[in-house]
Coordinates of C-alpha atoms in Angstrom, one line a residue:
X1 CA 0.0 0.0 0.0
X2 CA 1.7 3.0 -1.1
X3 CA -1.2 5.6 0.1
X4 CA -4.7 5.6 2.1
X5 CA -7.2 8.1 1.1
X6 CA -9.9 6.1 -0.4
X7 CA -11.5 2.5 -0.4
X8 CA -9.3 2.2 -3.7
X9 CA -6.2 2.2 -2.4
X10 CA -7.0 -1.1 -0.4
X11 CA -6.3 -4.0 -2.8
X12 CA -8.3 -6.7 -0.5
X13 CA -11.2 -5.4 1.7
X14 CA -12.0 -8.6 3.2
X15 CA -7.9 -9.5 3.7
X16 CA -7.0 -6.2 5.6
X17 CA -10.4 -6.7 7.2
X18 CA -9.3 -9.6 8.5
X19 CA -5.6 -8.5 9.2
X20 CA -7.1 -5.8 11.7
X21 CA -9.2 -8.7 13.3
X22 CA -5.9 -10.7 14.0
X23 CA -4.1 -7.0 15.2
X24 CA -7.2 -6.7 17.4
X25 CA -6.2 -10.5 18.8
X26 CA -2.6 -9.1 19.5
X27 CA -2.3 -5.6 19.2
X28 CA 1.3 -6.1 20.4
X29 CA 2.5 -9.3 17.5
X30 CA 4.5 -5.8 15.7
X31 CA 6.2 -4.1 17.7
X32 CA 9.8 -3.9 15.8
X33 CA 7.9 -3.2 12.3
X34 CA 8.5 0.6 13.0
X35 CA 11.8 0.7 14.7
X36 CA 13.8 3.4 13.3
X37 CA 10.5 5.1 11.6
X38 CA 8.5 8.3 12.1
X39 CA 4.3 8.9 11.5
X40 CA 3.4 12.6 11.5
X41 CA -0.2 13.2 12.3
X42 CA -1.0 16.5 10.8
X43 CA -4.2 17.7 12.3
X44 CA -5.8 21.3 11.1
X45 CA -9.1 20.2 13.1
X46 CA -10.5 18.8 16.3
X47 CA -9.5 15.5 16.9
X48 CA -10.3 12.7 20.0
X49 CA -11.1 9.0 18.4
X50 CA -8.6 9.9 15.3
X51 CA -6.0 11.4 17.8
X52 CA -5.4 9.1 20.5
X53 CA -6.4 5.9 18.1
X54 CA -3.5 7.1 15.7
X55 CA -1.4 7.7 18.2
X56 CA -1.9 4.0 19.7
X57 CA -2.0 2.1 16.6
X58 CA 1.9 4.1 16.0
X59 CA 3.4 3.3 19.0
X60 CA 1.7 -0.5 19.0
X61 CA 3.7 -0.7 15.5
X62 CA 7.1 0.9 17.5
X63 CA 7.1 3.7 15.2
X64 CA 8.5 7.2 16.7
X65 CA 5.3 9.3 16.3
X66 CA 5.3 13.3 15.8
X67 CA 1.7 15.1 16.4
X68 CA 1.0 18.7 15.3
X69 CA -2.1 20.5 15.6
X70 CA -1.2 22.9 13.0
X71 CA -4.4 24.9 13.7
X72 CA -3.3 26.1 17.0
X73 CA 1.0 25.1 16.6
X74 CA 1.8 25.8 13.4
X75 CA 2.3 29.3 11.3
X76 CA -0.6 30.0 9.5
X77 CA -1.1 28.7 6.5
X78 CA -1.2 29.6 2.8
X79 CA -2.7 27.1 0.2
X80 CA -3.3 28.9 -2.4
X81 CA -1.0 28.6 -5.5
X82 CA 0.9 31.8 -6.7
X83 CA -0.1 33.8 -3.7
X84 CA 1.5 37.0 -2.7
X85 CA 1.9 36.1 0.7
X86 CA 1.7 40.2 2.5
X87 CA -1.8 38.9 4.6
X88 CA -2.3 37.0 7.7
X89 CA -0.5 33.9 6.5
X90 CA 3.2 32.9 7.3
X91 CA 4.2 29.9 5.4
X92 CA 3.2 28.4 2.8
X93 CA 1.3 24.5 2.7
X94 CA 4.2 23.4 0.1
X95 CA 6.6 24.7 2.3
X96 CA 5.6 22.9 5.5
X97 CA 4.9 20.0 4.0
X98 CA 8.3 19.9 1.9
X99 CA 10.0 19.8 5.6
X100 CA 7.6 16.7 7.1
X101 CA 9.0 15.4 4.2
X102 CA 12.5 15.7 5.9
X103 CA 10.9 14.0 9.3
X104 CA 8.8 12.0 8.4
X105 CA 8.6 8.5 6.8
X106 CA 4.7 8.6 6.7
X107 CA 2.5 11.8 6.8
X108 CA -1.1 11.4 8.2
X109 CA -3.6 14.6 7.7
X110 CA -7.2 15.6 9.1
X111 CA -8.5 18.0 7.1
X112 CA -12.5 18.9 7.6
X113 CA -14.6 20.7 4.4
X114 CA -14.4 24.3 4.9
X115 CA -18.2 24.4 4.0
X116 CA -17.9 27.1 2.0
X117 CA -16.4 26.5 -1.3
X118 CA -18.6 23.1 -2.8
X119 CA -15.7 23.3 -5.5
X120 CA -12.8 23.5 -3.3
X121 CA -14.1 20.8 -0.6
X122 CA -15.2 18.0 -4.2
X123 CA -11.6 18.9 -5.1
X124 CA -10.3 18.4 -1.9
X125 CA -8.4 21.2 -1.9
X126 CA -6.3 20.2 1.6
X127 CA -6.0 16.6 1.1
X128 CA -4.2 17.2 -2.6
X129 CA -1.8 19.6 -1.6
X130 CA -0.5 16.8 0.9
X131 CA -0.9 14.1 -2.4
X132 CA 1.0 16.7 -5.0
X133 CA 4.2 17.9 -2.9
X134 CA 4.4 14.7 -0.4
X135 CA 8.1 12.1 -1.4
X136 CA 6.4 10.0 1.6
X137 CA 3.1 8.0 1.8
X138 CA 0.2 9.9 3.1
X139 CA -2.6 8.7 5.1
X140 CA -6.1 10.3 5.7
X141 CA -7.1 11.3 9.0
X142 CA -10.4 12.5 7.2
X143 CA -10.6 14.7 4.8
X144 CA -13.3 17.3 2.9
X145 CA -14.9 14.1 1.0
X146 CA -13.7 10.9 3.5
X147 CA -13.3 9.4 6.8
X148 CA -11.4 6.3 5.5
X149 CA -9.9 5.4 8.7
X150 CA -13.3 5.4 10.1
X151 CA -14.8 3.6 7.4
X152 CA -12.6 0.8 8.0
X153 CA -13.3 0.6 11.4
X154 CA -17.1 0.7 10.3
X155 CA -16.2 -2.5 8.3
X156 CA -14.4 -4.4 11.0
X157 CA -17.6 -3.4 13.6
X158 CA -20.2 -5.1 10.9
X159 CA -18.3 -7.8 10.0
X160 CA -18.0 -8.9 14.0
X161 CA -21.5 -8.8 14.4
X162 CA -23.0 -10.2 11.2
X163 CA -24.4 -13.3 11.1
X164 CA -22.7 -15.2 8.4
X165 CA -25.3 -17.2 7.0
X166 CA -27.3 -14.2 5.2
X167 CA -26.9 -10.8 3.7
X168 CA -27.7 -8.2 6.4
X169 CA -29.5 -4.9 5.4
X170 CA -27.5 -1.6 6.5
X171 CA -28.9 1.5 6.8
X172 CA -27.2 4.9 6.7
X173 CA -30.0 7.5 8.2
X174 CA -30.0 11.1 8.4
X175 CA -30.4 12.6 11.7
X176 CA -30.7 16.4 13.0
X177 CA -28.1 18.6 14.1
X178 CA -28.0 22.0 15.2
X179 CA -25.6 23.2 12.6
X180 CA -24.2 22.6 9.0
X181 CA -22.3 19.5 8.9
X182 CA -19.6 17.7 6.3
X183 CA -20.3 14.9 4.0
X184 CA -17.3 12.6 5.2
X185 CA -18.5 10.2 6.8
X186 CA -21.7 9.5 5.0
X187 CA -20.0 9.6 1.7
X188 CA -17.4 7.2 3.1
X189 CA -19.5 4.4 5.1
X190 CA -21.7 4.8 1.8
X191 CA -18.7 4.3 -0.6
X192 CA -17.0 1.6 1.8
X193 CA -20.6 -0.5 2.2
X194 CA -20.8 -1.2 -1.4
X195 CA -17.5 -2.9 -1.5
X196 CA -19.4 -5.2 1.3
X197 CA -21.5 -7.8 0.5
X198 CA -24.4 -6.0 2.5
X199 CA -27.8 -5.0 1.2
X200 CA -27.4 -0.9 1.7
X201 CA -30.1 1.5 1.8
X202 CA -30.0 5.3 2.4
X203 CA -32.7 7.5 4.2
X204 CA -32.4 10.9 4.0
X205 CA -35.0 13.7 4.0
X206 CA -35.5 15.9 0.7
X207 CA -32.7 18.1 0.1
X208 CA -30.3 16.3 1.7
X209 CA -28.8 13.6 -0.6
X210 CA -25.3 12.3 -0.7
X211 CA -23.2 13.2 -3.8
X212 CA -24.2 10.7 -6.2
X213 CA -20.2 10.2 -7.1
X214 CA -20.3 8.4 -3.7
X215 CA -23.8 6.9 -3.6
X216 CA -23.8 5.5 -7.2
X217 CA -27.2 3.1 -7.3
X218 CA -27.4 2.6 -3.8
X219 CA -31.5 2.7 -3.1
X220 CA -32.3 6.2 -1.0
X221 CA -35.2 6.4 0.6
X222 CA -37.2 9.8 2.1
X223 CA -39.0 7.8 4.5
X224 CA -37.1 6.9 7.4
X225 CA -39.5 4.4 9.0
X226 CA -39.8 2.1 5.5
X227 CA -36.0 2.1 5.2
X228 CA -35.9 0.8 8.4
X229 CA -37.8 -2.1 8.3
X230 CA -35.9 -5.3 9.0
X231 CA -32.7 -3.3 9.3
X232 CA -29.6 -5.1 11.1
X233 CA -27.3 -2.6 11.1
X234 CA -28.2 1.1 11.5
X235 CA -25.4 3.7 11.0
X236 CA -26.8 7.3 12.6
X237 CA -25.3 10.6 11.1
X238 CA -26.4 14.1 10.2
X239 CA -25.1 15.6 7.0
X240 CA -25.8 19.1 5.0
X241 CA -27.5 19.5 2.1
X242 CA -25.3 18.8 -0.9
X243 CA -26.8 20.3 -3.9
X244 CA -27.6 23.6 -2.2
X245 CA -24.4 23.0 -0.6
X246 CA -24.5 23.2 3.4
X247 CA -27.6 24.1 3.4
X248 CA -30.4 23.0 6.2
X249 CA -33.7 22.6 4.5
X250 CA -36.5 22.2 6.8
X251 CA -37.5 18.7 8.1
X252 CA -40.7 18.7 10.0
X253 CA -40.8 14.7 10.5
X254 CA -38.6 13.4 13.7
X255 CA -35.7 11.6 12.2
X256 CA -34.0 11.0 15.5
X257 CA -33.3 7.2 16.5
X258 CA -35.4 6.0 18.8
X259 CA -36.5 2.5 20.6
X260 CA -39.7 2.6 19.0
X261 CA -38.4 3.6 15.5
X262 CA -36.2 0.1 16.2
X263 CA -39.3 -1.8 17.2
X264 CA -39.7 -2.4 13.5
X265 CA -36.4 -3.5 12.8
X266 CA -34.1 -6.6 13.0
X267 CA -33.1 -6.2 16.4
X268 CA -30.7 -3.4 14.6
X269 CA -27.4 -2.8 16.1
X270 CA -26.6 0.6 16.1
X271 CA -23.4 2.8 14.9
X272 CA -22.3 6.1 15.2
X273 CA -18.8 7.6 14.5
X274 CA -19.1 9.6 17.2
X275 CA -19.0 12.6 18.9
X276 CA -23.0 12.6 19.2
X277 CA -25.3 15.2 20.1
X278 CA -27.4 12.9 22.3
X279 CA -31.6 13.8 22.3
X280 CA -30.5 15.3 19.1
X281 CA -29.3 12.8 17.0
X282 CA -30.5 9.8 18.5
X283 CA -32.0 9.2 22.2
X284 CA -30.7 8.5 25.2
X285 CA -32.5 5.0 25.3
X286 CA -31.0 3.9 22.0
X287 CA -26.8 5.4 23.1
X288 CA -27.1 3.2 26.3
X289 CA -29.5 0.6 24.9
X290 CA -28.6 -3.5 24.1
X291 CA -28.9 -2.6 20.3
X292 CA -25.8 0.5 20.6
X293 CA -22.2 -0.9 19.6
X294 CA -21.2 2.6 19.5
X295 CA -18.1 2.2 21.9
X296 CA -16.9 -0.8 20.1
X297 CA -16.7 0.7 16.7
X298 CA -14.7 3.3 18.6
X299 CA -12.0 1.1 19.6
X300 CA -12.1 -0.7 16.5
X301 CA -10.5 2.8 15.2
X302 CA -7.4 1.7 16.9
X303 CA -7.3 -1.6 14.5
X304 CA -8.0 0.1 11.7
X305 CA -6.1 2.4 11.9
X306 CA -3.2 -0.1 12.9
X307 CA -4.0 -2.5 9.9
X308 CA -3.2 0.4 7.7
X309 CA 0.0 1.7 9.1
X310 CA 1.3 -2.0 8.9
X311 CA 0.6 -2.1 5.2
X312 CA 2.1 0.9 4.5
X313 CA 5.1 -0.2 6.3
X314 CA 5.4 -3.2 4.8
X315 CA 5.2 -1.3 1.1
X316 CA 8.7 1.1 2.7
X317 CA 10.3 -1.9 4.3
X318 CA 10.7 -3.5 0.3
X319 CA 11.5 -0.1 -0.9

């Protein structure tokens, strides 16, 4: 693996899958694969599960790990190409990264949408910079369009509770928030799902679908109580509008999860990527219920997140 920014760059889902299943086993069986290496985790936004996950998953691998919170640490930033640089920013995002490059052996980067630009956030606009004018492989911590990292650990969390003698249907719902939020994660779990052999559905209210470049012909439903029938797995998160982008059209139905929207499910378990506006996005009842594995798709982050940095390192230990 020479990168990780996308479901493409894993050649196997099933075998690294798998390989973070055996890490989770012995999260200790690798502890000389990093010896004499460095990880920077680059993070321009707030950060717990991806933080202290990455940081784990480094040191459980013996790699020498360097975090910088370059929103509060760093000079400020310039990112735009051919700027005259006499404003508020100090150095330019070439220019740091050209010296991680002299650091570093890996580069890791959480980069959130700015929400204002839809152009600059579809282009990732962060994330490339990193891709164009890194010599080292970079990782995604998530970025304007992904939550890989998360994604994966969304993959491990199904595939230890699925029953393995039929296809289980996934939901991905839409559920309120206060504010305007990203598409990362949706997109992600959405474009991760279909490389699963799951039956996916969607349920969103009007306004608010996914970009179709990440939902392809998954089925998307506007009625939240019919996409939930006979659900196993329900993955709760709130996303802005895409098309009148970050937008918050009015909803006037209750889309929040709760125990008696899951009466009419299959005993659904239920995920979140966390943090969770609880009573908000889904109920109290349903966070601390039987059916919530919410806590154990946040360790899996560690795995996943381990699983990757060992492919990686195997792909610089044969260079």
């Amino acid at each position: 693996m020479k990168k990780f920014t996308t479901v493409s760059d894993v050649k196997n889902l099933q075998e690294i899958i798998k390989k973070a299943l055996e890490i989770k086993a012995n999260p200790l069986s690798e502890t000389e694969k990093g010896k004499g290496k460095t990880i920077g985790l680059v993070f321009l936004n707030s950060s717990l599960r991806t933080r202290l996950s990455s940081q784990i998953a480094a040191q459980n691998l013996g790699l020498n790990v360097l975090t910088l919170n370059a929103a509060q640490e760093a000079w400020n930033l310039e990112f735009a190409d051919g700027a005259v640089m006499n404003g508020d920013t100090v150095e330019h995002i070439k220019d740091a990264i050209e010296v991680l490059n002299q650091y570093c052996d890996i580069i890791a980067v959480r980069c959130f949408a700015g929400m204002k630009s839809k152009e600059d956030d579809v282009n990732e606009s962060i994330l490339s910079q990193f891709e164009k004018h890194a010599k080292v492989p970079v990782i995604s911590l998530e970025s304007a369009t992904r939550h890989p990292l998360q994604s994966l650990a969304d993959c491990i969390t199904i595939t230890e509770k699925w029953r393995k003698d039929y296809k289980p249907k996934v939901v991905l719902t839409w559920a309120p928030h206060i504010k305007p939020i990203a598409h990362a994660v949706g997109n992600s779990f959405a474009e991760w799902m279909q490389e699963m052999d799951v039956d996916l559905v969607i349920a969103n209210p009007e306004g608010y679908d996914l970009d179709p470049a990440f939902t392809k012909d998954v089925k998307i439903v506007h009625d939240q109580d019919e996409a939930l029938k006979e659900a196993d797995f329900i993955y709760v998160k709130n996303w802005s509008s895409f098309d009148d982008y970050a937008a918050m059209p009015e909803v006037k139905e209750n889309w929040m999860l709760t125990n008696e929207k899951l009466a009419n499910t299959n005993q659904a378990k239920v995920m979140h990527c966390l943090p969770v506006r609880r009573n908000v996005e889904l109920s109290d009842e349903v966070m601390d219920g039987e059916n919530s594995i919410i806590y154990q798709q946040a360790k899996n982050r560690i795995f996943s997140a381990q699983a990757v940095f060992s492919e990686i390192l195997d792909g610089l230990n044969v260079e």
